[in-house]
JSON list of C-alpha atoms in Angstrom, two decimals:
[
{"chain": "A", "resi": 1, "resn": "MET", "atom": "CA", "xyz": [141.52, 43.67, 100.39]},
{"chain": "A", "resi": 2, "resn": "SER", "atom": "CA", "xyz": [144.17, 41.67, 98.58]},
{"chain": "A", "resi": 3, "resn": "SER", "atom": "CA", "xyz": [145.00, 37.98, 98.70]},
{"chain": "A", "resi": 4, "resn": "VAL", "atom": "CA", "xyz": [148.25, 38.91, 100.45]},
{"chain": "A", "resi": 5, "resn": "HIS", "atom": "CA", "xyz": [146.23, 40.67, 103.14]},
{"chain": "A", "resi": 6, "resn": "ALA", "atom": "CA", "xyz": [144.00, 37.60, 103.49]},
{"chain": "A", "resi": 7, "resn": "ALA", "atom": "CA", "xyz": [146.94, 35.20, 103.74]},
{"chain": "A", "resi": 8, "resn": "THR", "atom": "CA", "xyz": [148.71, 37.42, 106.27]},
{"chain": "A", "resi": 9, "resn": "THR", "atom": "CA", "xyz": [145.57, 37.49, 108.40]},
{"chain": "A", "resi": 10, "resn": "LEU", "atom": "CA", "xyz": [145.15, 33.71, 108.20]},
{"chain": "A", "resi": 11, "resn": "ALA", "atom": "CA", "xyz": [148.78, 33.04, 109.14]},
{"chain": "A", "resi": 12, "resn": "LEU", "atom": "CA", "xyz": [148.68, 35.32, 112.18]},
{"chain": "A", "resi": 13, "resn": "TRP", "atom": "CA", "xyz": [145.33, 34.16, 113.51]},
{"chain": "A", "resi": 14, "resn": "ALA", "atom": "CA", "xyz": [146.08, 30.49, 112.84]},
{"chain": "A", "resi": 15, "resn": "ALA", "atom": "CA", "xyz": [149.16, 30.92, 115.02]},
{"chain": "A", "resi": 16, "resn": "ALA", "atom": "CA", "xyz": [147.03, 32.63, 117.65]},
{"chain": "A", "resi": 17, "resn": "ARG", "atom": "CA", "xyz": [144.61, 29.69, 117.55]},
{"chain": "A", "resi": 18, "resn": "ALA", "atom": "CA", "xyz": [147.51, 27.28, 118.04]},
{"chain": "A", "resi": 19, "resn": "GLY", "atom": "CA", "xyz": [148.43, 29.42, 121.04]},
{"chain": "A", "resi": 20, "resn": "GLY", "atom": "CA", "xyz": [144.98, 29.11, 122.56]},
{"chain": "A", "resi": 21, "resn": "ARG", "atom": "CA", "xyz": [143.03, 32.05, 121.12]},
{"chain": "A", "resi": 22, "resn": "SER", "atom": "CA", "xyz": [139.27, 31.45, 121.09]},
{"chain": "A", "resi": 23, "resn": "THR", "atom": "CA", "xyz": [137.61, 29.94, 118.04]},
{"chain": "A", "resi": 24, "resn": "ASP", "atom": "CA", "xyz": [135.16, 32.84, 117.79]},
{"chain": "A", "resi": 25, "resn": "ASP", "atom": "CA", "xyz": [137.93, 35.45, 117.72]},
{"chain": "A", "resi": 26, "resn": "VAL", "atom": "CA", "xyz": [139.93, 33.53, 115.13]},
{"chain": "A", "resi": 27, "resn": "LEU", "atom": "CA", "xyz": [137.04, 32.85, 112.77]},
{"chain": "A", "resi": 28, "resn": "ALA", "atom": "CA", "xyz": [135.80, 36.44, 113.01]},
{"chain": "A", "resi": 29, "resn": "ALA", "atom": "CA", "xyz": [139.24, 37.73, 111.98]},
{"chain": "A", "resi": 30, "resn": "VAL", "atom": "CA", "xyz": [139.63, 35.21, 109.16]},
{"chain": "A", "resi": 31, "resn": "ASP", "atom": "CA", "xyz": [136.14, 35.91, 107.79]},
{"chain": "A", "resi": 32, "resn": "ALA", "atom": "CA", "xyz": [136.83, 39.64, 107.91]},
{"chain": "A", "resi": 33, "resn": "ALA", "atom": "CA", "xyz": [139.71, 39.07, 105.48]},
{"chain": "A", "resi": 34, "resn": "GLY", "atom": "CA", "xyz": [137.07, 38.73, 102.78]},
{"chain": "A", "resi": 35, "resn": "HIS", "atom": "CA", "xyz": [137.34, 35.11, 101.60]},
{"chain": "A", "resi": 36, "resn": "ARG", "atom": "CA", "xyz": [133.95, 33.88, 102.75]},
{"chain": "A", "resi": 37, "resn": "VAL", "atom": "CA", "xyz": [132.93, 31.69, 99.83]},
{"chain": "A", "resi": 38, "resn": "GLY", "atom": "CA", "xyz": [134.33, 28.66, 101.63]},
{"chain": "A", "resi": 39, "resn": "VAL", "atom": "CA", "xyz": [137.11, 26.10, 101.99]},
{"chain": "A", "resi": 40, "resn": "ARG", "atom": "CA", "xyz": [137.88, 23.26, 99.59]},
{"chain": "A", "resi": 41, "resn": "ALA", "atom": "CA", "xyz": [140.70, 20.82, 98.92]},
{"chain": "A", "resi": 42, "resn": "ALA", "atom": "CA", "xyz": [142.23, 21.31, 95.49]},
{"chain": "A", "resi": 43, "resn": "THR", "atom": "CA", "xyz": [142.58, 17.57, 94.82]},
{"chain": "A", "resi": 44, "resn": "ALA", "atom": "CA", "xyz": [140.96, 14.34, 95.94]},
{"chain": "A", "resi": 45, "resn": "THR", "atom": "CA", "xyz": [144.23, 13.31, 97.59]},
{"chain": "A", "resi": 46, "resn": "VAL", "atom": "CA", "xyz": [144.31, 16.42, 99.76]},
{"chain": "A", "resi": 47, "resn": "ALA", "atom": "CA", "xyz": [140.62, 15.95, 100.53]},
{"chain": "A", "resi": 48, "resn": "ASP", "atom": "CA", "xyz": [141.33, 12.43, 101.81]},
{"chain": "A", "resi": 49, "resn": "ARG", "atom": "CA", "xyz": [144.26, 13.66, 103.93]},
{"chain": "A", "resi": 50, "resn": "THR", "atom": "CA", "xyz": [142.47, 16.63, 105.47]},
{"chain": "A", "resi": 51, "resn": "GLY", "atom": "CA", "xyz": [138.80, 15.64, 105.51]},
{"chain": "A", "resi": 52, "resn": "LEU", "atom": "CA", "xyz": [137.93, 18.75, 103.50]},
{"chain": "A", "resi": 53, "resn": "PRO", "atom": "CA", "xyz": [135.47, 18.67, 100.60]},
{"chain": "A", "resi": 54, "resn": "GLY", "atom": "CA", "xyz": [137.24, 18.00, 97.33]},
{"chain": "A", "resi": 55, "resn": "PRO", "atom": "CA", "xyz": [136.70, 18.99, 93.71]},
{"chain": "A", "resi": 56, "resn": "GLY", "atom": "CA", "xyz": [133.03, 18.88, 92.73]},
{"chain": "A", "resi": 57, "resn": "SER", "atom": "CA", "xyz": [131.80, 19.00, 96.33]},
{"chain": "A", "resi": 58, "resn": "PRO", "atom": "CA", "xyz": [130.17, 21.99, 98.02]},
{"chain": "A", "resi": 59, "resn": "THR", "atom": "CA", "xyz": [132.64, 24.15, 99.89]},
{"chain": "A", "resi": 60, "resn": "ALA", "atom": "CA", "xyz": [132.89, 24.03, 103.67]},
{"chain": "A", "resi": 61, "resn": "GLY", "atom": "CA", "xyz": [132.75, 27.09, 105.91]},
{"chain": "A", "resi": 62, "resn": "SER", "atom": "CA", "xyz": [135.81, 28.75, 107.38]},
{"chain": "A", "resi": 63, "resn": "MET", "atom": "CA", "xyz": [135.42, 26.56, 110.49]},
{"chain": "A", "resi": 64, "resn": "ALA", "atom": "CA", "xyz": [136.88, 23.75, 108.36]},
{"chain": "A", "resi": 65, "resn": "LEU", "atom": "CA", "xyz": [140.24, 25.52, 108.63]},
{"chain": "A", "resi": 66, "resn": "LEU", "atom": "CA", "xyz": [140.39, 24.97, 112.39]},
{"chain": "A", "resi": 67, "resn": "PRO", "atom": "CA", "xyz": [141.87, 21.44, 112.24]},
{"chain": "A", "resi": 68, "resn": "LEU", "atom": "CA", "xyz": [144.68, 22.79, 110.06]},
{"chain": "A", "resi": 69, "resn": "MET", "atom": "CA", "xyz": [145.33, 25.53, 112.59]},
{"chain": "A", "resi": 70, "resn": "THR", "atom": "CA", "xyz": [145.43, 23.21, 115.59]},
{"chain": "A", "resi": 71, "resn": "SER", "atom": "CA", "xyz": [147.52, 20.40, 114.09]},
{"chain": "A", "resi": 72, "resn": "GLY", "atom": "CA", "xyz": [149.41, 22.05, 111.24]},
{"chain": "A", "resi": 73, "resn": "GLY", "atom": "CA", "xyz": [152.27, 23.55, 113.23]},
{"chain": "A", "resi": 74, "resn": "VAL", "atom": "CA", "xyz": [153.42, 27.17, 113.15]},
{"chain": "A", "resi": 75, "resn": "PRO", "atom": "CA", "xyz": [152.05, 28.61, 109.89]},
{"chain": "A", "resi": 76, "resn": "VAL", "atom": "CA", "xyz": [154.46, 29.93, 107.28]},
{"chain": "A", "resi": 77, "resn": "LEU", "atom": "CA", "xyz": [153.63, 32.74, 104.86]},
{"chain": "A", "resi": 78, "resn": "LEU", "atom": "CA", "xyz": [154.99, 32.41, 101.32]},
{"chain": "A", "resi": 79, "resn": "LEU", "atom": "CA", "xyz": [154.77, 35.24, 98.79]},
{"chain": "A", "resi": 80, "resn": "PRO", "atom": "CA", "xyz": [155.65, 33.65, 95.45]},
{"chain": "A", "resi": 81, "resn": "THR", "atom": "CA", "xyz": [156.29, 35.75, 92.40]},
{"chain": "A", "resi": 82, "resn": "ALA", "atom": "CA", "xyz": [157.68, 35.13, 88.93]},
{"chain": "A", "resi": 83, "resn": "GLY", "atom": "CA", "xyz": [161.31, 34.19, 89.37]},
{"chain": "A", "resi": 84, "resn": "ASP", "atom": "CA", "xyz": [160.96, 33.42, 93.08]},
{"chain": "A", "resi": 85, "resn": "LEU", "atom": "CA", "xyz": [159.12, 30.19, 93.85]},
{"chain": "A", "resi": 86, "resn": "ARG", "atom": "CA", "xyz": [161.11, 29.31, 96.95]},
{"chain": "A", "resi": 87, "resn": "GLY", "atom": "CA", "xyz": [159.09, 27.21, 99.37]},
{"chain": "A", "resi": 88, "resn": "LEU", "atom": "CA", "xyz": [156.83, 25.73, 96.70]},
{"chain": "A", "resi": 89, "resn": "PRO", "atom": "CA", "xyz": [157.31, 22.10, 95.61]},
{"chain": "A", "resi": 90, "resn": "PRO", "atom": "CA", "xyz": [158.78, 21.68, 92.12]},
{"chain": "A", "resi": 91, "resn": "LYS", "atom": "CA", "xyz": [156.02, 20.94, 89.60]},
{"chain": "A", "resi": 92, "resn": "GLY", "atom": "CA", "xyz": [153.39, 20.91, 92.34]},
{"chain": "A", "resi": 93, "resn": "ASP", "atom": "CA", "xyz": [149.75, 21.64, 91.53]},
{"chain": "A", "resi": 94, "resn": "ILE", "atom": "CA", "xyz": [149.96, 24.59, 93.91]},
{"chain": "A", "resi": 95, "resn": "THR", "atom": "CA", "xyz": [152.44, 26.55, 91.79]},
{"chain": "A", "resi": 96, "resn": "VAL", "atom": "CA", "xyz": [150.11, 28.21, 89.27]},
{"chain": "A", "resi": 97, "resn": "PRO", "atom": "CA", "xyz": [147.35, 29.18, 91.74]},
{"chain": "A", "resi": 98, "resn": "ALA", "atom": "CA", "xyz": [149.99, 30.38, 94.20]},
{"chain": "A", "resi": 99, "resn": "LEU", "atom": "CA", "xyz": [151.54, 32.63, 91.57]},
{"chain": "A", "resi": 100, "resn": "ASP", "atom": "CA", "xyz": [148.13, 33.95, 90.54]},
{"chain": "A", "resi": 101, "resn": "SER", "atom": "CA", "xyz": [147.27, 34.70, 94.16]},
{"chain": "A", "resi": 102, "resn": "GLY", "atom": "CA", "xyz": [150.72, 35.86, 95.22]},
{"chain": "A", "resi": 103, "resn": "ALA", "atom": "CA", "xyz": [150.30, 34.35, 98.69]},
{"chain": "A", "resi": 104, "resn": "VAL", "atom": "CA", "xyz": [150.20, 30.96, 100.41]},
{"chain": "A", "resi": 105, "resn": "VAL", "atom": "CA", "xyz": [149.90, 29.94, 104.05]},
{"chain": "A", "resi": 106, "resn": "VAL", "atom": "CA", "xyz": [151.76, 26.68, 104.65]},
{"chain": "A", "resi": 107, "resn": "PHE", "atom": "CA", "xyz": [150.94, 24.39, 107.57]},
{"chain": "A", "resi": 108, "resn": "PRO", "atom": "CA", "xyz": [154.23, 22.49, 107.72]},
{"chain": "A", "resi": 109, "resn": "GLU", "atom": "CA", "xyz": [153.20, 19.62, 109.98]},
{"chain": "A", "resi": 110, "resn": "LEU", "atom": "CA", "xyz": [150.45, 18.66, 107.51]},
{"chain": "A", "resi": 111, "resn": "GLU", "atom": "CA", "xyz": [152.43, 19.64, 104.40]},
{"chain": "A", "resi": 112, "resn": "VAL", "atom": "CA", "xyz": [149.55, 21.62, 102.95]},
{"chain": "A", "resi": 113, "resn": "GLY", "atom": "CA", "xyz": [149.33, 25.16, 101.65]},
{"chain": "A", "resi": 114, "resn": "VAL", "atom": "CA", "xyz": [146.21, 27.33, 101.75]},
{"chain": "A", "resi": 115, "resn": "VAL", "atom": "CA", "xyz": [145.78, 29.71, 98.81]},
{"chain": "A", "resi": 116, "resn": "PRO", "atom": "CA", "xyz": [143.24, 32.56, 98.94]},
{"chain": "A", "resi": 117, "resn": "THR", "atom": "CA", "xyz": [141.66, 32.70, 95.50]},
{"chain": "A", "resi": 118, "resn": "ASP", "atom": "CA", "xyz": [138.32, 33.80, 94.05]},
{"chain": "A", "resi": 119, "resn": "GLY", "atom": "CA", "xyz": [136.92, 34.42, 97.51]},
{"chain": "A", "resi": 120, "resn": "GLN", "atom": "CA", "xyz": [137.78, 30.87, 98.61]},
{"chain": "A", "resi": 121, "resn": "TRP", "atom": "CA", "xyz": [140.50, 29.14, 100.60]},
{"chain": "A", "resi": 122, "resn": "ARG", "atom": "CA", "xyz": [141.94, 26.37, 98.40]},
{"chain": "A", "resi": 123, "resn": "VAL", "atom": "CA", "xyz": [144.06, 23.74, 100.15]},
{"chain": "A", "resi": 124, "resn": "HIS", "atom": "CA", "xyz": [146.90, 22.12, 98.19]},
{"chain": "A", "resi": 125, "resn": "SER", "atom": "CA", "xyz": [149.72, 19.74, 98.93]},
{"chain": "A", "resi": 126, "resn": "CYS", "atom": "CA", "xyz": [152.78, 21.83, 99.81]},
{"chain": "A", "resi": 127, "resn": "PRO", "atom": "CA", "xyz": [155.72, 20.01, 101.43]},
{"chain": "A", "resi": 128, "resn": "GLY", "atom": "CA", "xyz": [158.21, 22.80, 100.70]},
{"chain": "A", "resi": 129, "resn": "HIS", "atom": "CA", "xyz": [159.75, 25.26, 103.13]},
{"chain": "A", "resi": 130, "resn": "HIS", "atom": "CA", "xyz": [161.59, 28.59, 102.84]},
{"chain": "A", "resi": 131, "resn": "PRO", "atom": "CA", "xyz": [162.87, 30.24, 106.05]},
{"chain": "A", "resi": 132, "resn": "ALA", "atom": "CA", "xyz": [162.11, 33.93, 106.53]},
{"chain": "A", "resi": 133, "resn": "LEU", "atom": "CA", "xyz": [164.67, 36.59, 107.41]},
{"chain": "A", "resi": 134, "resn": "SER", "atom": "CA", "xyz": [165.02, 37.78, 110.98]},
{"chain": "A", "resi": 135, "resn": "LEU", "atom": "CA", "xyz": [163.41, 41.11, 111.87]},
{"chain": "A", "resi": 136, "resn": "GLY", "atom": "CA", "xyz": [166.82, 42.77, 111.97]},
{"chain": "A", "resi": 137, "resn": "GLU", "atom": "CA", "xyz": [167.84, 41.41, 108.58]},
{"chain": "A", "resi": 138, "resn": "ALA", "atom": "CA", "xyz": [164.53, 42.41, 107.01]},
{"chain": "A", "resi": 139, "resn": "ASN", "atom": "CA", "xyz": [164.66, 45.95, 108.40]},
{"chain": "A", "resi": 140, "resn": "ALA", "atom": "CA", "xyz": [168.23, 46.36, 107.17]},
{"chain": "A", "resi": 141, "resn": "GLU", "atom": "CA", "xyz": [167.30, 45.19, 103.66]},
{"chain": "A", "resi": 142, "resn": "ILE", "atom": "CA", "xyz": [164.32, 47.53, 103.49]},
{"chain": "A", "resi": 143, "resn": "ASP", "atom": "CA", "xyz": [166.28, 50.52, 104.78]},
{"chain": "A", "resi": 144, "resn": "GLY", "atom": "CA", "xyz": [169.09, 49.90, 102.30]},
{"chain": "A", "resi": 145, "resn": "ALA", "atom": "CA", "xyz": [166.69, 49.50, 99.37]},
{"chain": "A", "resi": 146, "resn": "MET", "atom": "CA", "xyz": [164.78, 52.63, 100.42]},
{"chain": "A", "resi": 147, "resn": "ALA", "atom": "CA", "xyz": [167.96, 54.70, 100.54]},
{"chain": "A", "resi": 148, "resn": "GLU", "atom": "CA", "xyz": [169.04, 53.52, 97.10]},
{"chain": "A", "resi": 149, "resn": "ALA", "atom": "CA", "xyz": [165.60, 54.09, 95.56]},
{"chain": "A", "resi": 150, "resn": "THR", "atom": "CA", "xyz": [165.41, 57.58, 97.06]},
{"chain": "A", "resi": 151, "resn": "ARG", "atom": "CA", "xyz": [168.81, 58.52, 95.64]},
{"chain": "A", "resi": 152, "resn": "SER", "atom": "CA", "xyz": [167.83, 57.32, 92.18]},
{"chain": "A", "resi": 153, "resn": "LEU", "atom": "CA", "xyz": [164.50, 59.12, 92.11]},
{"chain": "A", "resi": 154, "resn": "VAL", "atom": "CA", "xyz": [165.73, 62.38, 93.62]},
{"chain": "A", "resi": 155, "resn": "THR", "atom": "CA", "xyz": [168.56, 62.51, 91.09]},
{"chain": "A", "resi": 156, "resn": "LEU", "atom": "CA", "xyz": [166.00, 62.80, 88.30]},
{"chain": "A", "resi": 157, "resn": "ASP", "atom": "CA", "xyz": [163.67, 64.97, 90.39]},
{"chain": "A", "resi": 158, "resn": "ILE", "atom": "CA", "xyz": [160.79, 62.52, 89.99]},
{"chain": "A", "resi": 159, "resn": "ALA", "atom": "CA", "xyz": [160.14, 61.74, 93.63]},
{"chain": "A", "resi": 160, "resn": "ARG", "atom": "CA", "xyz": [157.44, 64.39, 93.87]},
{"chain": "A", "resi": 161, "resn": "GLY", "atom": "CA", "xyz": [153.78, 63.52, 94.19]},
{"chain": "A", "resi": 162, "resn": "SER", "atom": "CA", "xyz": [150.48, 65.38, 94.07]},
{"chain": "A", "resi": 163, "resn": "GLU", "atom": "CA", "xyz": [147.90, 65.56, 96.83]},
{"chain": "A", "resi": 164, "resn": "GLN", "atom": "CA", "xyz": [145.87, 62.96, 94.92]},
{"chain": "A", "resi": 165, "resn": "VAL", "atom": "CA", "xyz": [148.85, 60.60, 94.96]},
{"chain": "A", "resi": 166, "resn": "ARG", "atom": "CA", "xyz": [149.17, 60.99, 98.73]},
{"chain": "A", "resi": 167, "resn": "GLU", "atom": "CA", "xyz": [145.46, 60.31, 99.13]},
{"chain": "A", "resi": 168, "resn": "ASN", "atom": "CA", "xyz": [145.76, 57.16, 97.01]},
{"chain": "A", "resi": 169, "resn": "VAL", "atom": "CA", "xyz": [148.60, 55.96, 99.22]},
{"chain": "A", "resi": 170, "resn": "ARG", "atom": "CA", "xyz": [146.59, 56.68, 102.37]},
{"chain": "A", "resi": 171, "resn": "ARG", "atom": "CA", "xyz": [143.58, 54.74, 101.08]},
{"chain": "A", "resi": 172, "resn": "ARG", "atom": "CA", "xyz": [145.70, 51.75, 100.14]},
{"chain": "A", "resi": 173, "resn": "MET", "atom": "CA", "xyz": [147.30, 51.72, 103.57]},
{"chain": "A", "resi": 174, "resn": "LEU", "atom": "CA", "xyz": [143.89, 51.71, 105.24]},
{"chain": "A", "resi": 175, "resn": "ASP", "atom": "CA", "xyz": [142.56, 48.99, 102.94]},
{"chain": "A", "resi": 176, "resn": "GLU", "atom": "CA", "xyz": [145.52, 46.71, 103.59]},
{"chain": "A", "resi": 177, "resn": "ALA", "atom": "CA", "xyz": [145.86, 47.26, 107.36]},
{"chain": "A", "resi": 178, "resn": "VAL", "atom": "CA", "xyz": [145.94, 43.92, 109.17]},
{"chain": "A", "resi": 179, "resn": "ASP", "atom": "CA", "xyz": [144.02, 43.14, 112.34]},
{"chain": "A", "resi": 180, "resn": "THR", "atom": "CA", "xyz": [146.80, 41.51, 114.35]},
{"chain": "A", "resi": 181, "resn": "PRO", "atom": "CA", "xyz": [146.00, 39.21, 117.29]},
{"chain": "A", "resi": 182, "resn": "PRO", "atom": "CA", "xyz": [146.57, 40.38, 120.87]},
{"chain": "A", "resi": 183, "resn": "GLY", "atom": "CA", "xyz": [150.05, 39.39, 121.94]},
{"chain": "A", "resi": 184, "resn": "THR", "atom": "CA", "xyz": [151.66, 40.11, 118.57]},
{"chain": "A", "resi": 185, "resn": "PRO", "atom": "CA", "xyz": [155.23, 41.27, 119.30]},
{"chain": "A", "resi": 186, "resn": "THR", "atom": "CA", "xyz": [155.66, 45.03, 119.00]},
{"chain": "A", "resi": 187, "resn": "ALA", "atom": "CA", "xyz": [158.69, 44.73, 116.73]},
{"chain": "A", "resi": 188, "resn": "ALA", "atom": "CA", "xyz": [156.84, 42.43, 114.33]},
{"chain": "A", "resi": 189, "resn": "SER", "atom": "CA", "xyz": [153.81, 44.75, 114.29]},
{"chain": "A", "resi": 190, "resn": "ALA", "atom": "CA", "xyz": [156.06, 47.72, 113.57]},
{"chain": "A", "resi": 191, "resn": "LEU", "atom": "CA", "xyz": [157.75, 45.96, 110.66]},
{"chain": "A", "resi": 192, "resn": "LEU", "atom": "CA", "xyz": [154.40, 44.87, 109.25]},
{"chain": "A", "resi": 193, "resn": "ALA", "atom": "CA", "xyz": [153.11, 48.45, 109.46]},
{"chain": "A", "resi": 194, "resn": "LYS", "atom": "CA", "xyz": [156.23, 49.68, 107.65]},
{"chain": "A", "resi": 195, "resn": "VAL", "atom": "CA", "xyz": [155.74, 47.05, 104.96]},
{"chain": "A", "resi": 196, "resn": "ILE", "atom": "CA", "xyz": [152.09, 47.99, 104.42]},
{"chain": "A", "resi": 197, "resn": "SER", "atom": "CA", "xyz": [153.01, 51.67, 104.09]},
{"chain": "A", "resi": 198, "resn": "LEU", "atom": "CA", "xyz": [155.76, 50.94, 101.58]},
{"chain": "A", "resi": 199, "resn": "GLU", "atom": "CA", "xyz": [153.58, 48.55, 99.60]},
{"chain": "A", "resi": 200, "resn": "ALA", "atom": "CA", "xyz": [151.02, 51.33, 99.24]},
{"chain": "A", "resi": 201, "resn": "LEU", "atom": "CA", "xyz": [153.72, 53.66, 97.92]},
{"chain": "A", "resi": 202, "resn": "LEU", "atom": "CA", "xyz": [155.00, 50.98, 95.55]},
{"chain": "A", "resi": 203, "resn": "ALA", "atom": "CA", "xyz": [151.52, 50.24, 94.23]},
{"chain": "A", "resi": 204, "resn": "VAL", "atom": "CA", "xyz": [150.98, 53.91, 93.44]},
{"chain": "A", "resi": 205, "resn": "ALA", "atom": "CA", "xyz": [154.42, 54.18, 91.85]},
{"chain": "A", "resi": 206, "resn": "ALA", "atom": "CA", "xyz": [153.72, 51.08, 89.76]},
{"chain": "A", "resi": 207, "resn": "GLY", "atom": "CA", "xyz": [150.87, 53.07, 88.23]},
{"chain": "A", "resi": 208, "resn": "HIS", "atom": "CA", "xyz": [153.49, 55.73, 87.42]},
{"chain": "A", "resi": 209, "resn": "GLU", "atom": "CA", "xyz": [151.76, 58.29, 89.62]},
{"chain": "A", "resi": 210, "resn": "THR", "atom": "CA", "xyz": [155.01, 60.24, 89.99]},
{"chain": "A", "resi": 211, "resn": "ALA", "atom": "CA", "xyz": [156.52, 63.25, 88.27]},
{"chain": "A", "resi": 212, "resn": "ALA", "atom": "CA", "xyz": [158.14, 60.97, 85.68]},
{"chain": "A", "resi": 213, "resn": "VAL", "atom": "CA", "xyz": [157.01, 61.84, 82.16]},
{"chain": "A", "resi": 214, "resn": "THR", "atom": "CA", "xyz": [159.44, 60.30, 79.66]},
{"chain": "A", "resi": 215, "resn": "SER", "atom": "CA", "xyz": [159.86, 56.62, 78.90]},
{"chain": "A", "resi": 216, "resn": "ARG", "atom": "CA", "xyz": [163.40, 56.81, 80.27]},
{"chain": "A", "resi": 217, "resn": "GLU", "atom": "CA", "xyz": [162.19, 58.32, 83.53]},
{"chain": "A", "resi": 218, "resn": "LEU", "atom": "CA", "xyz": [159.47, 55.68, 83.85]},
{"chain": "A", "resi": 219, "resn": "ALA", "atom": "CA", "xyz": [162.09, 52.97, 83.34]},
{"chain": "A", "resi": 220, "resn": "VAL", "atom": "CA", "xyz": [164.25, 54.57, 86.05]},
{"chain": "A", "resi": 221, "resn": "VAL", "atom": "CA", "xyz": [161.28, 54.47, 88.44]},
{"chain": "A", "resi": 222, "resn": "ASP", "atom": "CA", "xyz": [160.73, 50.77, 87.76]},
{"chain": "A", "resi": 223, "resn": "ASP", "atom": "CA", "xyz": [164.42, 49.91, 88.12]},
{"chain": "A", "resi": 224, "resn": "ALA", "atom": "CA", "xyz": [164.82, 51.94, 91.29]},
{"chain": "A", "resi": 225, "resn": "LEU", "atom": "CA", "xyz": [161.83, 50.38, 93.00]},
{"chain": "A", "resi": 226, "resn": "ARG", "atom": "CA", "xyz": [162.40, 46.74, 92.04]},
{"chain": "A", "resi": 227, "resn": "PRO", "atom": "CA", "xyz": [164.90, 45.98, 94.87]},
{"chain": "A", "resi": 228, "resn": "LEU", "atom": "CA", "xyz": [162.62, 47.74, 97.33]},
{"chain": "A", "resi": 229, "resn": "THR", "atom": "CA", "xyz": [159.68, 45.60, 96.20]},
{"chain": "A", "resi": 230, "resn": "THR", "atom": "CA", "xyz": [161.74, 42.47, 96.88]},
{"chain": "A", "resi": 231, "resn": "ALA", "atom": "CA", "xyz": [162.87, 43.75, 100.27]},
{"chain": "A", "resi": 232, "resn": "VAL", "atom": "CA", "xyz": [159.34, 44.68, 101.29]},
{"chain": "A", "resi": 233, "resn": "ARG", "atom": "CA", "xyz": [158.05, 41.24, 100.37]},
{"chain": "A", "resi": 234, "resn": "ALA", "atom": "CA", "xyz": [160.78, 39.67, 102.50]},
{"chain": "A", "resi": 235, "resn": "GLY", "atom": "CA", "xyz": [159.89, 42.09, 105.30]},
{"chain": "A", "resi": 236, "resn": "ARG", "atom": "CA", "xyz": [156.28, 40.95, 105.39]},
{"chain": "A", "resi": 237, "resn": "ARG", "atom": "CA", "xyz": [157.39, 37.33, 105.62]},
{"chain": "A", "resi": 238, "resn": "ALA", "atom": "CA", "xyz": [159.81, 38.17, 108.42]},
{"chain": "A", "resi": 239, "resn": "ALA", "atom": "CA", "xyz": [157.17, 40.06, 110.41]},
{"chain": "A", "resi": 240, "resn": "VAL", "atom": "CA", "xyz": [154.64, 37.25, 110.07]},
{"chain": "A", "resi": 241, "resn": "ALA", "atom": "CA", "xyz": [157.21, 34.55, 110.88]},
{"chain": "A", "resi": 242, "resn": "GLU", "atom": "CA", "xyz": [158.27, 36.22, 114.13]},
{"chain": "A", "resi": 243, "resn": "ALA", "atom": "CA", "xyz": [154.69, 37.03, 115.14]},
{"chain": "A", "resi": 244, "resn": "ALA", "atom": "CA", "xyz": [153.50, 33.48, 114.37]},
{"chain": "A", "resi": 245, "resn": "ARG", "atom": "CA", "xyz": [156.36, 31.97, 116.35]},
{"chain": "A", "resi": 246, "resn": "VAL", "atom": "CA", "xyz": [155.49, 34.01, 119.44]},
{"chain": "A", "resi": 247, "resn": "LEU", "atom": "CA", "xyz": [151.71, 33.72, 119.13]},
{"chain": "A", "resi": 248, "resn": "ALA", "atom": "CA", "xyz": [151.82, 29.93, 118.74]},
{"chain": "A", "resi": 249, "resn": "GLN", "atom": "CA", "xyz": [153.86, 29.60, 121.93]},
{"chain": "A", "resi": 250, "resn": "GLN", "atom": "CA", "xyz": [151.65, 31.73, 124.15]},
{"chain": "A", "resi": 251, "resn": "SER", "atom": "CA", "xyz": [149.66, 28.84, 125.63]},
{"chain": "A", "resi": 252, "resn": "VAL", "atom": "CA", "xyz": [152.91, 26.99, 126.31]},
{"chain": "A", "resi": 253, "resn": "ARG", "atom": "CA", "xyz": [154.33, 29.94, 128.23]},
{"chain": "A", "resi": 254, "resn": "SER", "atom": "CA", "xyz": [151.09, 30.46, 130.14]},
{"chain": "A", "resi": 255, "resn": "ARG", "atom": "CA", "xyz": [151.27, 26.91, 131.55]},
{"chain": "A", "resi": 256, "resn": "ARG", "atom": "CA", "xyz": [154.77, 27.36, 132.96]}
]
């Protein structure tokens, strides 16, 4: 399972915890995401602010994330990539590890970001913010990018794939499937499922497992899929943002 999968899981279940989901359920889901080595603050300053063990100290268990979940506000998923660092603080110590990981969960009320890396959860200072698209906007971007990519690939007759390619896509989809908390909005779940399916296709295409054979055709594949990759990344953020918003408010609604 990828760091993006781990961060998505943490964001959703942290929101569910803020909404009153049981500690046992939340920790079981977070641990299942694969980062079980422990939790540690990246700097002494963050350690002082959060009470987490700092550099040079033994890591804490995943239970140490609970205070962040309960007092950190609605979690925000960031998916930084080269050329798109929106939401990360300029020149912050989180930038390089966030780029290496490709995913950060920000707890805005505490101004910290949790990065899944090397089997650990590393907590950094992260006062930035980058709003996600709405579900409608994200779906529209994905659909438009899909249509354009399909036209480009079909024109060169390189959209075909073998049975092995389809099996590779299926395996990736299963590996990256996210265990969403009960109460996750149906529309957000549907968008997340679409994103996971498309990411599996994109990962296979990135390995040039298509009918493209010439360097020109391979370049066409890369160019055609680049906007779709961007749209899919925005779609994951939109799905998580809407789900987190609803999940975090569940206990509030239940008291009315």
